[in-house]
mmCIF file of C-alpha atoms in Angstrom:
data_model
loop_
_atom_site.group_PDB
_atom_site.id
_atom_site.type_symbol
_atom_site.label_atom_id
_atom_site.label_comp_id
_atom_site.label_asym_id
_atom_site.label_seq_id
_atom_site.Cartn_x
_atom_site.Cartn_y
_atom_site.Cartn_z
ATOM 1 C CA MET A 1 52.216 206.885 8.142
ATOM 2 C CA THR A 2 55.999 206.595 8.212
ATOM 3 C CA ILE A 3 57.782 204.316 5.760
ATOM 4 C CA SER A 4 60.799 202.529 7.097
ATOM 5 C CA PRO A 5 64.091 203.282 5.284
ATOM 6 C CA ASP A 6 64.505 199.493 4.986
ATOM 7 C CA PHE A 7 61.398 199.397 2.784
ATOM 8 C CA GLU A 8 63.293 201.098 -0.052
ATOM 9 C CA ARG A 9 66.119 198.547 0.090
ATOM 10 C CA ALA A 10 63.763 195.587 0.469
ATOM 11 C CA THR A 11 61.624 196.561 -2.529
ATOM 12 C CA PRO A 12 63.768 197.444 -5.544
ATOM 13 C CA ALA A 13 62.213 199.471 -8.345
ATOM 14 C CA PRO A 14 60.927 197.290 -11.178
ATOM 15 C CA CYS A 15 63.173 196.964 -14.207
ATOM 16 C CA VAL A 16 61.976 196.657 -17.810
ATOM 17 C CA GLN A 17 62.649 193.611 -19.982
ATOM 18 C CA VAL A 18 61.600 192.675 -23.506
ATOM 19 C CA ALA A 19 60.781 189.164 -24.681
ATOM 20 C CA ALA A 20 60.209 187.508 -28.043
ATOM 21 C CA LEU A 21 57.370 185.041 -28.557
ATOM 22 C CA CYS A 22 58.799 183.375 -31.662
ATOM 23 C CA HIS A 23 56.304 181.301 -33.625
ATOM 24 C CA ARG A 24 55.916 179.417 -36.892
ATOM 25 C CA LYS A 25 53.487 177.094 -38.596
ATOM 26 C CA GLY A 26 54.689 173.556 -37.916
ATOM 27 C CA PRO A 27 53.539 170.270 -39.431
ATOM 28 C CA LYS A 28 50.859 169.892 -36.721
ATOM 29 C CA GLY A 29 49.927 173.556 -36.233
ATOM 30 C CA ARG A 30 51.347 176.622 -34.512
ATOM 31 C CA GLU A 31 54.684 176.122 -32.702
ATOM 32 C CA VAL A 32 56.650 178.429 -30.422
ATOM 33 C CA LEU A 33 60.372 178.573 -29.706
ATOM 34 C CA LEU A 34 61.467 178.065 -26.105
ATOM 35 C CA VAL A 35 65.011 178.414 -24.781
ATOM 36 C CA THR A 36 66.565 177.511 -21.467
ATOM 37 C CA SER A 37 67.523 180.192 -18.973
ATOM 38 C CA SER A 38 70.897 180.241 -17.234
ATOM 39 C CA ARG A 39 69.185 178.238 -14.454
ATOM 40 C CA GLY A 40 67.755 175.642 -16.850
ATOM 41 C CA ARG A 41 64.105 176.789 -16.822
ATOM 42 C CA TRP A 42 62.215 177.013 -20.120
ATOM 43 C CA ILE A 43 61.573 180.645 -21.076
ATOM 44 C CA LEU A 44 61.005 182.902 -24.062
ATOM 45 C CA PRO A 45 64.110 184.729 -25.335
ATOM 46 C CA LYS A 46 64.260 187.798 -23.101
ATOM 47 C CA GLY A 47 66.596 190.662 -22.278
ATOM 48 C CA TRP A 48 67.048 194.379 -21.712
ATOM 49 C CA PRO A 49 65.927 197.292 -23.897
ATOM 50 C CA ILE A 50 68.769 198.439 -26.172
ATOM 51 C CA ASP A 51 69.679 202.094 -26.783
ATOM 52 C CA GLY A 52 68.977 203.046 -30.398
ATOM 53 C CA LYS A 53 66.514 200.176 -30.954
ATOM 54 C CA THR A 54 62.788 199.952 -30.414
ATOM 55 C CA ASP A 55 61.695 197.423 -27.798
ATOM 56 C CA GLY A 56 60.479 195.163 -30.622
ATOM 57 C CA GLU A 57 63.896 195.338 -32.305
ATOM 58 C CA ALA A 58 65.564 194.568 -28.960
ATOM 59 C CA ALA A 59 63.280 191.527 -28.526
ATOM 60 C CA LEU A 60 64.255 190.348 -32.013
ATOM 61 C CA GLN A 61 67.943 190.815 -31.082
ATOM 62 C CA GLU A 62 67.392 188.577 -28.014
ATOM 63 C CA ALA A 63 65.693 185.983 -30.242
ATOM 64 C CA TRP A 64 68.848 185.937 -32.386
ATOM 65 C CA GLU A 65 71.342 185.797 -29.502
ATOM 66 C CA GLU A 66 69.472 183.211 -27.410
ATOM 67 C CA GLY A 67 67.572 181.194 -30.020
ATOM 68 C CA GLY A 68 69.199 181.669 -33.404
ATOM 69 C CA VAL A 69 66.326 183.536 -35.070
ATOM 70 C CA ARG A 70 68.161 184.994 -38.079
ATOM 71 C CA ASP A 71 65.092 186.604 -39.657
ATOM 72 C CA GLY A 72 61.646 187.311 -38.286
ATOM 73 C CA GLN A 73 58.763 189.733 -38.536
ATOM 74 C CA VAL A 74 58.291 191.432 -35.167
ATOM 75 C CA THR A 75 55.077 193.110 -34.008
ATOM 76 C CA ALA A 76 55.171 196.894 -33.666
ATOM 77 C CA LYS A 77 53.507 196.766 -30.242
ATOM 78 C CA PRO A 78 53.708 194.231 -27.416
ATOM 79 C CA ILE A 79 51.275 191.324 -27.705
ATOM 80 C CA ALA A 80 51.365 190.931 -23.913
ATOM 81 C CA LYS A 81 52.652 192.777 -20.852
ATOM 82 C CA PHE A 82 53.026 191.497 -17.318
ATOM 83 C CA LEU A 83 54.832 192.029 -14.041
ATOM 84 C CA GLY A 84 57.310 189.197 -13.592
ATOM 85 C CA ILE A 85 60.525 188.509 -11.718
ATOM 86 C CA LYS A 86 64.067 188.952 -13.039
ATOM 87 C CA ARG A 87 66.239 186.322 -11.362
ATOM 88 C CA TYR A 88 69.960 187.039 -11.331
ATOM 89 C CA ASN A 89 72.592 184.303 -11.080
ATOM 90 C CA SER A 90 73.492 185.739 -7.653
ATOM 91 C CA GLY A 91 70.037 184.715 -6.411
ATOM 92 C CA GLU A 92 68.759 188.295 -6.282
ATOM 93 C CA GLU A 93 65.208 188.747 -7.563
ATOM 94 C CA VAL A 94 63.825 192.033 -8.876
ATOM 95 C CA PRO A 95 60.317 192.862 -10.142
ATOM 96 C CA ALA A 96 60.307 193.269 -13.938
ATOM 97 C CA HIS A 97 57.824 194.868 -16.308
ATOM 98 C CA VAL A 98 58.011 192.413 -19.219
ATOM 99 C CA ARG A 99 56.870 193.435 -22.696
ATOM 100 C CA VAL A 100 56.362 190.465 -25.022
ATOM 101 C CA TYR A 101 56.626 190.967 -28.792
ATOM 102 C CA GLY A 102 55.422 188.461 -31.355
ATOM 103 C CA VAL A 103 58.013 187.280 -33.883
ATOM 104 C CA LYS A 104 56.930 185.329 -36.963
ATOM 105 C CA VAL A 105 60.110 183.364 -37.675
ATOM 106 C CA ARG A 106 61.276 183.245 -41.287
ATOM 107 C CA ASP A 107 64.815 181.880 -40.866
ATOM 108 C CA LEU A 108 66.605 180.015 -38.063
ATOM 109 C CA SER A 109 70.354 179.438 -37.761
ATOM 110 C CA SER A 110 72.131 176.526 -36.082
ATOM 111 C CA LYS A 111 74.991 178.903 -35.185
ATOM 112 C CA PHE A 112 74.162 181.818 -32.903
ATOM 113 C CA PRO A 113 75.900 183.710 -30.050
ATOM 114 C CA GLU A 114 74.574 181.629 -27.113
ATOM 115 C CA VAL A 115 74.317 178.211 -28.822
ATOM 116 C CA SER A 116 76.667 176.604 -26.279
ATOM 117 C CA GLN A 117 74.838 178.125 -23.274
ATOM 118 C CA ARG A 118 71.221 177.306 -24.108
ATOM 119 C CA GLU A 119 68.982 174.571 -25.350
ATOM 120 C CA ARG A 120 66.197 175.527 -27.735
ATOM 121 C CA ARG A 121 63.081 173.651 -28.715
ATOM 122 C CA TRP A 122 60.070 174.177 -30.994
ATOM 123 C CA VAL A 123 56.919 172.993 -29.231
ATOM 124 C CA SER A 124 53.149 173.194 -29.623
ATOM 125 C CA LEU A 125 51.242 175.875 -27.737
ATOM 126 C CA THR A 126 49.839 173.202 -25.405
ATOM 127 C CA LYS A 127 53.279 171.821 -24.597
ATOM 128 C CA ALA A 128 54.734 175.330 -24.182
ATOM 129 C CA ALA A 129 52.026 176.139 -21.618
ATOM 130 C CA LYS A 130 53.180 173.120 -19.585
ATOM 131 C CA MET A 131 56.898 173.890 -19.914
ATOM 132 C CA LEU A 132 56.816 177.609 -19.082
ATOM 133 C CA ALA A 133 56.916 178.212 -15.335
ATOM 134 C CA ASP A 134 56.152 181.927 -15.632
ATOM 135 C CA LYS A 135 52.417 182.620 -15.627
ATOM 136 C CA GLY A 136 52.919 185.798 -17.697
ATOM 137 C CA PHE A 137 54.620 183.870 -20.493
ATOM 138 C CA ARG A 138 51.839 181.252 -20.438
ATOM 139 C CA LYS A 139 49.201 183.976 -20.832
ATOM 140 C CA ALA A 140 51.172 185.515 -23.738
ATOM 141 C CA LEU A 141 50.758 182.250 -25.687
ATOM 142 C CA LYS A 142 47.091 183.159 -26.239
ATOM 143 C CA ALA A 143 48.213 185.974 -28.566
ATOM 144 C CA VAL A 144 49.563 183.669 -31.324
#
């Protein structure tokens, strides 16, 4: 079987991303923190691995930059993994191996790096499952 040279260009290699499933005990039970993406979809804080940091530390860094999580206890290992899609502002889509880390939030700040670019919201697990478009993120909710 011969593979067309166009196959390589049409199917980019998957990238790796880390995400933070930030949670706390709210007045009515467990709540999770959702943020808006650059396209306005509700997502978990997510980004790239960072040199010199573990993936869990990188996920916690994303939680700070995108959601204002000043202090949180992050899991040592991912609580969920899935193959998702990284959507760039250009419209390009690339497969992404997403590793989701749990973050028990201890302190939240109203001032954080991306406060003017994102909306954030604490919601119940049930509501989060309805708001998250990505099936992988919805499945990760079962871990908290």
